[in-house]
């Protein structure tokens, strides 16, 4: 009897075991290739790997870790705890690039502080979210390059997304860092360029930038990733068009005032104009109306009161800017 009970328990355990196995968890980004000097910042500790060093091999970057390249380049690949046969996400960092790892898990989150990267993820890889300045890019089953660099003569970096394959979304962020309701699709064979000037976001969509395609064709992956890589071969540039079409330009502004806020602001403006007009009329009559001496002084000095109150209301209307 006891043997039969043990047998049934063993069968039940084998039946329910697949449901108890945890989902694949991602343990970190593996730095597997480096050229030149590389700086890793982890848990407040800063480590510099000089050019030609192989000490970085096997290094895993966790959440809140940062990798920086000076005159060198680096390649990292997400490394799951239970590596299977699927395709994994790989990133290539170019010179003068700073990349912060925000979170790991079902979705991967990074922050491009500055520089140029190329991100490739396969169909079996998790979604990849990259924040850069006042925007957030979400990529899935794609091959895209992100440039977040300052142009000559400018101090504010400009974001450019070059999609070589796949799809995704670009979300402009508000000043508080929350996502705007507007999401722009990232499409295969297109370049999105976004400039942020408070409080507007200017987004331009055009055909794939051929200079970016030529750059990443010349700077391919090393191909020595420890896990299975997604397809990283770039397509040949399309034939030149006979006619160039103007690029689409979209301007995103913050939400307009509500009806109640507009009424309050307009009330301040109207009251201020009426009071200022009354004060100006009183002083104007004292000069040009030829009243008696007592009335002229009363009108002239009394006009300062409405003028001052009108100025207060107008300044209040200028300062009243609710979100």
PDB file of C-alpha atoms in Angstrom:
ATOM      1  CA  UNK A   1       0.000   0.000   0.000  1.00  0.00           C
ATOM      2  CA  UNK A   2       2.780   2.408   0.890  1.00  0.00           C
ATOM      3  CA  UNK A   3       4.583   1.671  -2.380  1.00  0.00           C
ATOM      4  CA  UNK A   4       1.419   2.455  -4.349  1.00  0.00           C
ATOM      5  CA  UNK A   5       0.981   5.787  -2.523  1.00  0.00           C
ATOM      6  CA  UNK A   6       4.610   6.725  -3.233  1.00  0.00           C
ATOM      7  CA  UNK A   7       4.188   5.835  -6.886  1.00  0.00           C
ATOM      8  CA  UNK A   8       1.104   8.039  -7.241  1.00  0.00           C
ATOM      9  CA  UNK A   9       2.865  10.931  -5.479  1.00  0.00           C
ATOM     10  CA  UNK A  10       5.838  10.579  -7.832  1.00  0.00           C
ATOM     11  CA  UNK A  11       3.576  10.636 -10.902  1.00  0.00           C
ATOM     12  CA  UNK A  12       1.699  13.682  -9.601  1.00  0.00           C
ATOM     13  CA  UNK A  13       4.990  15.452  -8.914  1.00  0.00           C
ATOM     14  CA  UNK A  14       6.249  14.814 -12.438  1.00  0.00           C
ATOM     15  CA  UNK A  15       2.945  16.024 -13.867  1.00  0.00           C
ATOM     16  CA  UNK A  16       2.934  19.339 -12.005  1.00  0.00           C
ATOM     17  CA  UNK A  17       6.696  19.983 -12.149  1.00  0.00           C
ATOM     18  CA  UNK A  18       6.641  22.002 -15.446  1.00  0.00           C
ATOM     19  CA  UNK A  19       4.137  24.413 -13.934  1.00  0.00           C
ATOM     20  CA  UNK A  20       6.413  24.989 -10.962  1.00  0.00           C
ATOM     21  CA  UNK A  21       9.510  25.799 -13.027  1.00  0.00           C
ATOM     22  CA  UNK A  22      10.029  29.592 -12.909  1.00  0.00           C
ATOM     23  CA  UNK A  23      10.058  31.643 -16.075  1.00  0.00           C
ATOM     24  CA  UNK A  24      13.400  32.442 -17.609  1.00  0.00           C
ATOM     25  CA  UNK A  25      15.085  35.153 -15.530  1.00  0.00           C
ATOM     26  CA  UNK A  26      17.795  37.429 -16.882  1.00  0.00           C
ATOM     27  CA  UNK A  27      20.841  37.706 -14.711  1.00  0.00           C
ATOM     28  CA  UNK A  28      22.683  40.554 -16.445  1.00  0.00           C
ATOM     29  CA  UNK A  29      24.392  42.011 -19.480  1.00  0.00           C
ATOM     30  CA  UNK A  30      27.558  40.136 -20.384  1.00  0.00           C
ATOM     31  CA  UNK A  31      30.457  42.227 -21.686  1.00  0.00           C
ATOM     32  CA  UNK A  32      32.031  39.908 -24.233  1.00  0.00           C
ATOM     33  CA  UNK A  33      33.990  42.198 -26.583  1.00  0.00           C
ATOM     34  CA  UNK A  34      35.878  45.457 -26.033  1.00  0.00           C
ATOM     35  CA  UNK A  35      38.215  47.678 -28.011  1.00  0.00           C
ATOM     36  CA  UNK A  36      40.129  50.463 -26.292  1.00  0.00           C
ATOM     37  CA  UNK A  37      39.551  51.683 -22.743  1.00  0.00           C
ATOM     38  CA  UNK A  38      36.268  50.646 -21.079  1.00  0.00           C
ATOM     39  CA  UNK A  39      34.925  51.936 -17.747  1.00  0.00           C
ATOM     40  CA  UNK A  40      32.445  49.900 -15.682  1.00  0.00           C
ATOM     41  CA  UNK A  41      30.652  51.406 -12.688  1.00  0.00           C
ATOM     42  CA  UNK A  42      28.963  48.845 -10.440  1.00  0.00           C
ATOM     43  CA  UNK A  43      27.643  49.314  -6.901  1.00  0.00           C
ATOM     44  CA  UNK A  44      29.559  52.564  -6.600  1.00  0.00           C
ATOM     45  CA  UNK A  45      32.833  50.947  -7.626  1.00  0.00           C
ATOM     46  CA  UNK A  46      34.545  52.181 -10.796  1.00  0.00           C
ATOM     47  CA  UNK A  47      36.758  49.813 -12.787  1.00  0.00           C
ATOM     48  CA  UNK A  48      38.841  50.783 -15.825  1.00  0.00           C
ATOM     49  CA  UNK A  49      39.821  48.108 -18.338  1.00  0.00           C
ATOM     50  CA  UNK A  50      42.710  49.248 -20.464  1.00  0.00           C
ATOM     51  CA  UNK A  51      43.030  48.548 -24.160  1.00  0.00           C
ATOM     52  CA  UNK A  52      44.108  44.984 -24.833  1.00  0.00           C
ATOM     53  CA  UNK A  53      43.018  43.721 -21.422  1.00  0.00           C
ATOM     54  CA  UNK A  54      40.893  40.571 -21.170  1.00  0.00           C
ATOM     55  CA  UNK A  55      40.032  40.962 -17.478  1.00  0.00           C
ATOM     56  CA  UNK A  56      36.497  42.024 -18.352  1.00  0.00           C
ATOM     57  CA  UNK A  57      35.602  38.585 -19.760  1.00  0.00           C
ATOM     58  CA  UNK A  58      32.702  37.043 -17.893  1.00  0.00           C
ATOM     59  CA  UNK A  59      31.689  40.352 -16.304  1.00  0.00           C
ATOM     60  CA  UNK A  60      27.927  40.734 -15.825  1.00  0.00           C
ATOM     61  CA  UNK A  61      26.328  44.158 -15.447  1.00  0.00           C
ATOM     62  CA  UNK A  62      23.310  44.328 -13.134  1.00  0.00           C
ATOM     63  CA  UNK A  63      20.621  46.949 -12.610  1.00  0.00           C
ATOM     64  CA  UNK A  64      21.943  50.485 -11.990  1.00  0.00           C
ATOM     65  CA  UNK A  65      25.353  49.579 -13.420  1.00  0.00           C
ATOM     66  CA  UNK A  66      26.878  51.788 -16.100  1.00  0.00           C
ATOM     67  CA  UNK A  67      29.289  51.135 -18.954  1.00  0.00           C
ATOM     68  CA  UNK A  68      31.256  53.932 -20.630  1.00  0.00           C
ATOM     69  CA  UNK A  69      33.499  53.964 -23.657  1.00  0.00           C
ATOM     70  CA  UNK A  70      36.074  56.653 -24.308  1.00  0.00           C
ATOM     71  CA  UNK A  71      38.089  56.103 -27.445  1.00  0.00           C
ATOM     72  CA  UNK A  72      37.045  52.445 -27.502  1.00  0.00           C
ATOM     73  CA  UNK A  73      34.021  50.319 -28.352  1.00  0.00           C
ATOM     74  CA  UNK A  74      32.166  47.556 -26.542  1.00  0.00           C
ATOM     75  CA  UNK A  75      29.630  44.814 -27.191  1.00  0.00           C
ATOM     76  CA  UNK A  76      27.284  43.364 -24.571  1.00  0.00           C
ATOM     77  CA  UNK A  77      24.688  40.594 -24.646  1.00  0.00           C
ATOM     78  CA  UNK A  78      21.893  39.814 -22.230  1.00  0.00           C
ATOM     79  CA  UNK A  79      22.748  36.676 -20.290  1.00  0.00           C
ATOM     80  CA  UNK A  80      19.827  34.679 -18.818  1.00  0.00           C
ATOM     81  CA  UNK A  81      20.254  32.323 -15.903  1.00  0.00           C
ATOM     82  CA  UNK A  82      18.746  29.483 -17.936  1.00  0.00           C
ATOM     83  CA  UNK A  83      20.240  29.925 -21.393  1.00  0.00           C
ATOM     84  CA  UNK A  84      18.259  28.135 -24.076  1.00  0.00           C
ATOM     85  CA  UNK A  85      18.552  28.005 -27.824  1.00  0.00           C
ATOM     86  CA  UNK A  86      16.673  31.250 -28.547  1.00  0.00           C
ATOM     87  CA  UNK A  87      18.030  34.480 -29.950  1.00  0.00           C
ATOM     88  CA  UNK A  88      19.255  37.045 -27.455  1.00  0.00           C
ATOM     89  CA  UNK A  89      19.606  40.801 -27.448  1.00  0.00           C
ATOM     90  CA  UNK A  90      23.010  42.264 -28.330  1.00  0.00           C
ATOM     91  CA  UNK A  91      24.219  45.869 -28.110  1.00  0.00           C
ATOM     92  CA  UNK A  92      27.186  47.598 -29.692  1.00  0.00           C
ATOM     93  CA  UNK A  93      28.469  50.797 -28.051  1.00  0.00           C
ATOM     94  CA  UNK A  94      30.526  53.194 -30.102  1.00  0.00           C
ATOM     95  CA  UNK A  95      33.076  55.758 -28.943  1.00  0.00           C
ATOM     96  CA  UNK A  96      32.217  58.284 -26.198  1.00  0.00           C
ATOM     97  CA  UNK A  97      29.063  56.462 -25.131  1.00  0.00           C
ATOM     98  CA  UNK A  98      27.541  56.190 -21.656  1.00  0.00           C
ATOM     99  CA  UNK A  99      24.866  53.554 -21.051  1.00  0.00           C
ATOM    100  CA  UNK A 100      22.977  52.944 -17.791  1.00  0.00           C
ATOM    101  CA  UNK A 101      21.134  49.693 -17.063  1.00  0.00           C
ATOM    102  CA  UNK A 102      17.790  50.501 -15.446  1.00  0.00           C
ATOM    103  CA  UNK A 103      16.146  47.126 -14.940  1.00  0.00           C
ATOM    104  CA  UNK A 104      16.210  43.460 -15.944  1.00  0.00           C
ATOM    105  CA  UNK A 105      13.365  41.006 -16.231  1.00  0.00           C
ATOM    106  CA  UNK A 106      10.572  40.242 -18.669  1.00  0.00           C
ATOM    107  CA  UNK A 107      11.287  43.620 -20.314  1.00  0.00           C
ATOM    108  CA  UNK A 108      14.756  45.137 -20.501  1.00  0.00           C
ATOM    109  CA  UNK A 109      15.221  48.825 -19.716  1.00  0.00           C
ATOM    110  CA  UNK A 110      18.304  50.921 -20.501  1.00  0.00           C
ATOM    111  CA  UNK A 111      19.139  54.617 -20.517  1.00  0.00           C
ATOM    112  CA  UNK A 112      21.378  56.081 -23.198  1.00  0.00           C
ATOM    113  CA  UNK A 113      22.970  59.035 -21.435  1.00  0.00           C
ATOM    114  CA  UNK A 114      25.072  60.006 -24.438  1.00  0.00           C
ATOM    115  CA  UNK A 115      26.588  58.476 -27.527  1.00  0.00           C
ATOM    116  CA  UNK A 116      25.737  55.977 -30.254  1.00  0.00           C
ATOM    117  CA  UNK A 117      24.509  52.404 -29.896  1.00  0.00           C
ATOM    118  CA  UNK A 118      23.086  49.674 -32.082  1.00  0.00           C
ATOM    119  CA  UNK A 119      20.548  47.307 -30.512  1.00  0.00           C
ATOM    120  CA  UNK A 120      19.488  44.007 -32.099  1.00  0.00           C
ATOM    121  CA  UNK A 121      16.978  41.594 -30.561  1.00  0.00           C
ATOM    122  CA  UNK A 122      15.463  38.450 -31.987  1.00  0.00           C
ATOM    123  CA  UNK A 123      11.913  37.151 -32.065  1.00  0.00           C
ATOM    124  CA  UNK A 124      12.420  35.177 -28.838  1.00  0.00           C
ATOM    125  CA  UNK A 125      14.108  38.029 -26.979  1.00  0.00           C
ATOM    126  CA  UNK A 126      12.256  40.296 -24.501  1.00  0.00           C
ATOM    127  CA  UNK A 127      11.171  43.797 -25.451  1.00  0.00           C
ATOM    128  CA  UNK A 128      13.877  46.429 -25.112  1.00  0.00           C
ATOM    129  CA  UNK A 129      13.145  49.926 -23.786  1.00  0.00           C
ATOM    130  CA  UNK A 130      15.763  52.656 -24.157  1.00  0.00           C
ATOM    131  CA  UNK A 131      15.326  56.072 -22.589  1.00  0.00           C
ATOM    132  CA  UNK A 132      17.341  59.002 -23.951  1.00  0.00           C
ATOM    133  CA  UNK A 133      16.709  62.512 -22.708  1.00  0.00           C
ATOM    134  CA  UNK A 134      13.017  63.396 -23.020  1.00  0.00           C
ATOM    135  CA  UNK A 135      12.038  60.331 -25.037  1.00  0.00           C
ATOM    136  CA  UNK A 136      11.586  56.614 -24.650  1.00  0.00           C
ATOM    137  CA  UNK A 137      12.062  54.032 -27.415  1.00  0.00           C
ATOM    138  CA  UNK A 138      10.541  50.559 -27.282  1.00  0.00           C
ATOM    139  CA  UNK A 139      11.963  47.934 -29.676  1.00  0.00           C
ATOM    140  CA  UNK A 140      10.902  44.361 -30.405  1.00  0.00           C
ATOM    141  CA  UNK A 141      12.287  41.857 -32.897  1.00  0.00           C
ATOM    142  CA  UNK A 142      14.281  44.669 -34.480  1.00  0.00           C
ATOM    143  CA  UNK A 143      17.652  46.044 -35.490  1.00  0.00           C
ATOM    144  CA  UNK A 144      18.002  49.765 -34.785  1.00  0.00           C
ATOM    145  CA  UNK A 145      20.713  52.326 -34.129  1.00  0.00           C
ATOM    146  CA  UNK A 146      20.247  55.225 -31.718  1.00  0.00           C
ATOM    147  CA  UNK A 147      22.290  58.420 -31.849  1.00  0.00           C
ATOM    148  CA  UNK A 148      22.002  60.764 -28.873  1.00  0.00           C
ATOM    149  CA  UNK A 149      24.738  63.282 -29.565  1.00  0.00           C
ATOM    150  CA  UNK A 150      25.102  67.050 -29.746  1.00  0.00           C
ATOM    151  CA  UNK A 151      25.475  68.707 -33.124  1.00  0.00           C
ATOM    152  CA  UNK A 152      28.212  71.296 -33.751  1.00  0.00           C
ATOM    153  CA  UNK A 153      27.242  74.604 -32.155  1.00  0.00           C
ATOM    154  CA  UNK A 154      24.595  73.002 -29.892  1.00  0.00           C
ATOM    155  CA  UNK A 155      24.773  71.868 -26.279  1.00  0.00           C
ATOM    156  CA  UNK A 156      21.542  69.814 -26.180  1.00  0.00           C
ATOM    157  CA  UNK A 157      21.885  66.291 -27.648  1.00  0.00           C
ATOM    158  CA  UNK A 158      19.516  65.341 -30.466  1.00  0.00           C
ATOM    159  CA  UNK A 159      18.019  61.853 -30.728  1.00  0.00           C
ATOM    160  CA  UNK A 160      17.988  59.982 -34.036  1.00  0.00           C
ATOM    161  CA  UNK A 161      16.618  56.442 -34.433  1.00  0.00           C
ATOM    162  CA  UNK A 162      17.591  54.483 -37.544  1.00  0.00           C
ATOM    163  CA  UNK A 163      15.465  51.354 -37.944  1.00  0.00           C
ATOM    164  CA  UNK A 164      17.172  48.747 -40.140  1.00  0.00           C
ATOM    165  CA  UNK A 165      14.695  45.968 -39.371  1.00  0.00           C
ATOM    166  CA  UNK A 166      11.587  45.345 -37.292  1.00  0.00           C
ATOM    167  CA  UNK A 167       9.428  47.868 -35.505  1.00  0.00           C
ATOM    168  CA  UNK A 168       8.925  49.801 -32.299  1.00  0.00           C
ATOM    169  CA  UNK A 169       7.543  52.971 -30.742  1.00  0.00           C
ATOM    170  CA  UNK A 170       8.944  56.374 -29.804  1.00  0.00           C
ATOM    171  CA  UNK A 171       7.234  58.133 -26.915  1.00  0.00           C
ATOM    172  CA  UNK A 172       7.968  61.809 -26.157  1.00  0.00           C
ATOM    173  CA  UNK A 173       8.064  62.432 -22.408  1.00  0.00           C
ATOM    174  CA  UNK A 174       6.743  65.404 -20.472  1.00  0.00           C
ATOM    175  CA  UNK A 175       8.864  67.635 -18.275  1.00  0.00           C
ATOM    176  CA  UNK A 176       7.994  65.446 -15.264  1.00  0.00           C
ATOM    177  CA  UNK A 177       9.336  62.340 -17.030  1.00  0.00           C
ATOM    178  CA  UNK A 178       5.928  60.688 -17.514  1.00  0.00           C
ATOM    179  CA  UNK A 179       4.890  59.317 -20.895  1.00  0.00           C
ATOM    180  CA  UNK A 180       2.874  61.499 -23.233  1.00  0.00           C
ATOM    181  CA  UNK A 181      -0.277  60.076 -24.810  1.00  0.00           C
ATOM    182  CA  UNK A 182       1.329  60.410 -28.246  1.00  0.00           C
ATOM    183  CA  UNK A 183       3.321  57.439 -29.495  1.00  0.00           C
ATOM    184  CA  UNK A 184       5.107  57.415 -32.834  1.00  0.00           C
ATOM    185  CA  UNK A 185       5.700  54.139 -34.660  1.00  0.00           C
ATOM    186  CA  UNK A 186       9.279  53.208 -35.501  1.00  0.00           C
ATOM    187  CA  UNK A 187       9.129  51.539 -38.901  1.00  0.00           C
ATOM    188  CA  UNK A 188      11.494  49.461 -40.972  1.00  0.00           C
ATOM    189  CA  UNK A 189      13.681  51.540 -43.307  1.00  0.00           C
ATOM    190  CA  UNK A 190      12.961  54.912 -41.668  1.00  0.00           C
ATOM    191  CA  UNK A 191      14.776  57.447 -39.522  1.00  0.00           C
ATOM    192  CA  UNK A 192      13.109  59.418 -36.749  1.00  0.00           C
ATOM    193  CA  UNK A 193      14.805  62.548 -35.459  1.00  0.00           C
ATOM    194  CA  UNK A 194      13.581  64.271 -32.306  1.00  0.00           C
ATOM    195  CA  UNK A 195      14.584  67.649 -30.872  1.00  0.00           C
ATOM    196  CA  UNK A 196      13.283  68.864 -27.540  1.00  0.00           C
ATOM    197  CA  UNK A 197      12.863  72.571 -26.890  1.00  0.00           C
ATOM    198  CA  UNK A 198      10.809  73.339 -23.789  1.00  0.00           C
ATOM    199  CA  UNK A 199       7.887  72.867 -23.928  1.00  0.00           C
ATOM    200  CA  UNK A 200       7.738  71.383 -27.454  1.00  0.00           C
ATOM    201  CA  UNK A 201       9.048  68.189 -29.056  1.00  0.00           C
ATOM    202  CA  UNK A 202       9.864  68.353 -32.764  1.00  0.00           C
ATOM    203  CA  UNK A 203       9.857  64.970 -34.506  1.00  0.00           C
ATOM    204  CA  UNK A 204      10.898  64.476 -38.120  1.00  0.00           C
ATOM    205  CA  UNK A 205      10.317  61.256 -40.066  1.00  0.00           C
ATOM    206  CA  UNK A 206      12.200  60.470 -43.267  1.00  0.00           C
ATOM    207  CA  UNK A 207      13.744  57.644 -45.266  1.00  0.00           C
ATOM    208  CA  UNK A 208      16.563  55.716 -43.672  1.00  0.00           C
ATOM    209  CA  UNK A 209      19.641  57.881 -43.217  1.00  0.00           C
ATOM    210  CA  UNK A 210      22.217  56.522 -45.663  1.00  0.00           C
ATOM    211  CA  UNK A 211      25.153  57.904 -43.672  1.00  0.00           C
ATOM    212  CA  UNK A 212      24.013  55.939 -40.629  1.00  0.00           C
ATOM    213  CA  UNK A 213      23.567  52.807 -42.748  1.00  0.00           C
ATOM    214  CA  UNK A 214      27.065  53.201 -44.195  1.00  0.00           C
ATOM    215  CA  UNK A 215      28.527  53.802 -40.711  1.00  0.00           C
ATOM    216  CA  UNK A 216      27.038  50.661 -39.164  1.00  0.00           C
ATOM    217  CA  UNK A 217      27.873  48.625 -42.240  1.00  0.00           C
ATOM    218  CA  UNK A 218      31.513  49.560 -41.671  1.00  0.00           C
ATOM    219  CA  UNK A 219      31.275  48.910 -37.897  1.00  0.00           C
ATOM    220  CA  UNK A 220      29.684  45.480 -37.678  1.00  0.00           C
ATOM    221  CA  UNK A 221      29.519  43.234 -34.624  1.00  0.00           C
ATOM    222  CA  UNK A 222      32.601  41.200 -33.792  1.00  0.00           C
ATOM    223  CA  UNK A 223      30.513  38.016 -33.990  1.00  0.00           C
ATOM    224  CA  UNK A 224      32.025  36.414 -30.889  1.00  0.00           C
ATOM    225  CA  UNK A 225      28.965  36.550 -28.631  1.00  0.00           C
ATOM    226  CA  UNK A 226      28.760  33.639 -26.171  1.00  0.00           C
ATOM    227  CA  UNK A 227      25.033  33.018 -26.837  1.00  0.00           C
ATOM    228  CA  UNK A 228      23.046  32.707 -30.049  1.00  0.00           C
ATOM    229  CA  UNK A 229      22.920  36.090 -31.805  1.00  0.00           C
ATOM    230  CA  UNK A 230      19.949  37.445 -33.738  1.00  0.00           C
ATOM    231  CA  UNK A 231      20.400  38.334 -37.400  1.00  0.00           C
ATOM    232  CA  UNK A 232      22.754  41.330 -37.541  1.00  0.00           C
ATOM    233  CA  UNK A 233      23.386  41.547 -41.291  1.00  0.00           C
ATOM    234  CA  UNK A 234      22.317  44.934 -42.643  1.00  0.00           C
ATOM    235  CA  UNK A 235      20.230  45.122 -45.799  1.00  0.00           C
ATOM    236  CA  UNK A 236      21.608  46.849 -48.863  1.00  0.00           C
ATOM    237  CA  UNK A 237      20.573  50.511 -49.216  1.00  0.00           C
ATOM    238  CA  UNK A 238      17.467  50.990 -51.386  1.00  0.00           C
ATOM    239  CA  UNK A 239      17.709  52.523 -54.844  1.00  0.00           C
ATOM    240  CA  UNK A 240      17.535  56.310 -55.022  1.00  0.00           C
ATOM    241  CA  UNK A 241      14.098  57.744 -55.597  1.00  0.00           C
ATOM    242  CA  UNK A 242      13.265  59.650 -58.728  1.00  0.00           C
ATOM    243  CA  UNK A 243      11.435  62.295 -56.727  1.00  0.00           C
ATOM    244  CA  UNK A 244      12.158  63.327 -53.192  1.00  0.00           C
ATOM    245  CA  UNK A 245       9.101  63.820 -51.021  1.00  0.00           C
ATOM    246  CA  UNK A 246       9.172  66.339 -48.192  1.00  0.00           C
ATOM    247  CA  UNK A 247       9.718  64.877 -44.756  1.00  0.00           C
ATOM    248  CA  UNK A 248       6.871  64.746 -42.277  1.00  0.00           C
ATOM    249  CA  UNK A 249       7.334  67.076 -39.336  1.00  0.00           C
ATOM    250  CA  UNK A 250       5.210  66.688 -36.228  1.00  0.00           C
ATOM    251  CA  UNK A 251       5.166  69.183 -33.372  1.00  0.00           C
ATOM    252  CA  UNK A 252       4.024  68.002 -29.953  1.00  0.00           C
ATOM    253  CA  UNK A 253       2.866  70.641 -27.474  1.00  0.00           C
ATOM    254  CA  UNK A 254       1.784  70.150 -23.863  1.00  0.00           C
ATOM    255  CA  UNK A 255      -1.967  69.849 -23.181  1.00  0.00           C
ATOM    256  CA  UNK A 256      -3.980  73.081 -23.510  1.00  0.00           C
ATOM    257  CA  UNK A 257      -5.562  74.827 -20.538  1.00  0.00           C
ATOM    258  CA  UNK A 258      -8.851  73.454 -19.252  1.00  0.00           C
ATOM    259  CA  UNK A 259     -12.051  75.489 -19.665  1.00  0.00           C
ATOM    260  CA  UNK A 260     -11.989  76.639 -16.037  1.00  0.00           C
ATOM    261  CA  UNK A 261      -8.350  77.680 -16.216  1.00  0.00           C
ATOM    262  CA  UNK A 262      -8.993  79.682 -19.399  1.00  0.00           C
ATOM    263  CA  UNK A 263     -11.887  81.523 -17.743  1.00  0.00           C
ATOM    264  CA  UNK A 264      -9.743  82.479 -14.755  1.00  0.00           C
ATOM    265  CA  UNK A 265      -6.853  83.637 -16.922  1.00  0.00           C
ATOM    266  CA  UNK A 266      -9.141  85.602 -19.261  1.00  0.00           C
ATOM    267  CA  UNK A 267     -10.877  87.187 -16.252  1.00  0.00           C
ATOM    268  CA  UNK A 268      -7.520  88.414 -14.938  1.00  0.00           C
ATOM    269  CA  UNK A 269      -6.645  89.878 -18.326  1.00  0.00           C
ATOM    270  CA  UNK A 270     -10.005  91.643 -18.846  1.00  0.00           C
ATOM    271  CA  UNK A 271     -10.054  93.068 -15.309  1.00  0.00           C
ATOM    272  CA  UNK A 272      -6.475  94.283 -15.614  1.00  0.00           C
ATOM    273  CA  UNK A 273      -7.151  95.985 -18.961  1.00  0.00           C
ATOM    274  CA  UNK A 274     -10.301  97.675 -17.686  1.00  0.00           C
ATOM    275  CA  UNK A 275      -8.597  99.038 -14.569  1.00  0.00           C
ATOM    276  CA  UNK A 276      -5.527 100.179 -16.490  1.00  0.00           C
ATOM    277  CA  UNK A 277      -7.771 101.819 -19.097  1.00  0.00           C
ATOM    278  CA  UNK A 278      -9.779 103.621 -16.387  1.00  0.00           C
ATOM    279  CA  UNK A 279      -6.613 104.943 -14.757  1.00  0.00           C
ATOM    280  CA  UNK A 280      -5.235 106.110 -18.104  1.00  0.00           C
ATOM    281  CA  UNK A 281      -8.555 107.799 -18.930  1.00  0.00           C
ATOM    282  CA  UNK A 282      -8.558 109.667 -15.608  1.00  0.00           C
ATOM    283  CA  UNK A 283      -5.039 110.976 -16.109  1.00  0.00           C
ATOM    284  CA  UNK A 284      -5.719 111.779 -19.754  1.00  0.00           C
ATOM    285  CA  UNK A 285      -8.777 113.846 -18.843  1.00  0.00           C
ATOM    286  CA  UNK A 286      -6.786 115.705 -16.201  1.00  0.00           C
ATOM    287  CA  UNK A 287      -4.329 116.795 -18.925  1.00  0.00           C
ATOM    288  CA  UNK A 288      -6.611 117.436 -21.890  1.00  0.00           C
ATOM    289  CA  UNK A 289     -10.049 118.029 -20.389  1.00  0.00           C
ATOM    290  CA  UNK A 290      -9.134 121.344 -18.722  1.00  0.00           C
ATOM    291  CA  UNK A 291     -10.877 120.677 -15.383  1.00  0.00           C
ATOM    292  CA  UNK A 292     -10.411 122.866 -12.351  1.00  0.00           C
ATOM    293  CA  UNK A 293      -7.155 122.734 -10.365  1.00  0.00           C
ATOM    294  CA  UNK A 294      -8.606 120.624  -7.530  1.00  0.00           C
ATOM    295  CA  UNK A 295     -10.347 118.168  -9.861  1.00  0.00           C
ATOM    296  CA  UNK A 296      -7.281 117.947 -12.098  1.00  0.00           C
ATOM    297  CA  UNK A 297      -5.021 116.919  -9.184  1.00  0.00           C
ATOM    298  CA  UNK A 298      -7.618 114.455  -7.898  1.00  0.00           C
ATOM    299  CA  UNK A 299      -7.977 112.809 -11.310  1.00  0.00           C
ATOM    300  CA  UNK A 300      -4.242 112.704 -11.990  1.00  0.00           C
ATOM    301  CA  UNK A 301      -3.135 111.202  -8.656  1.00  0.00           C
ATOM    302  CA  UNK A 302      -6.261 109.103  -8.305  1.00  0.00           C
ATOM    303  CA  UNK A 303      -5.519 107.483 -11.677  1.00  0.00           C
ATOM    304  CA  UNK A 304      -2.494 105.727 -10.193  1.00  0.00           C
ATOM    305  CA  UNK A 305      -4.788 103.470  -8.154  1.00  0.00           C
ATOM    306  CA  UNK A 306      -6.578 101.801 -11.114  1.00  0.00           C
ATOM    307  CA  UNK A 307      -3.314 101.688 -13.059  1.00  0.00           C
ATOM    308  CA  UNK A 308      -1.576  99.851 -10.229  1.00  0.00           C
ATOM    309  CA  UNK A 309      -4.452  97.410  -9.721  1.00  0.00           C
ATOM    310  CA  UNK A 310      -4.615  96.786 -13.469  1.00  0.00           C
ATOM    311  CA  UNK A 311      -0.898  95.997 -13.524  1.00  0.00           C
ATOM    312  CA  UNK A 312      -1.362  93.555 -10.628  1.00  0.00           C
ATOM    313  CA  UNK A 313      -4.120  91.674 -12.478  1.00  0.00           C
ATOM    314  CA  UNK A 314      -2.098  91.570 -15.717  1.00  0.00           C
ATOM    315  CA  UNK A 315       0.990  90.231 -13.921  1.00  0.00           C
ATOM    316  CA  UNK A 316      -1.239  87.678 -12.204  1.00  0.00           C
ATOM    317  CA  UNK A 317      -2.590  86.529 -15.567  1.00  0.00           C
ATOM    318  CA  UNK A 318       0.951  86.176 -16.896  1.00  0.00           C
ATOM    319  CA  UNK A 319       1.995  84.120 -13.859  1.00  0.00           C
ATOM    320  CA  UNK A 320      -1.121  81.904 -13.871  1.00  0.00           C
ATOM    321  CA  UNK A 321      -0.039  78.920 -15.986  1.00  0.00           C
ATOM    322  CA  UNK A 322      -1.561  75.707 -14.597  1.00  0.00           C
ATOM    323  CA  UNK A 323      -0.341  72.387 -15.992  1.00  0.00           C
TER     324      UNK A 323
END
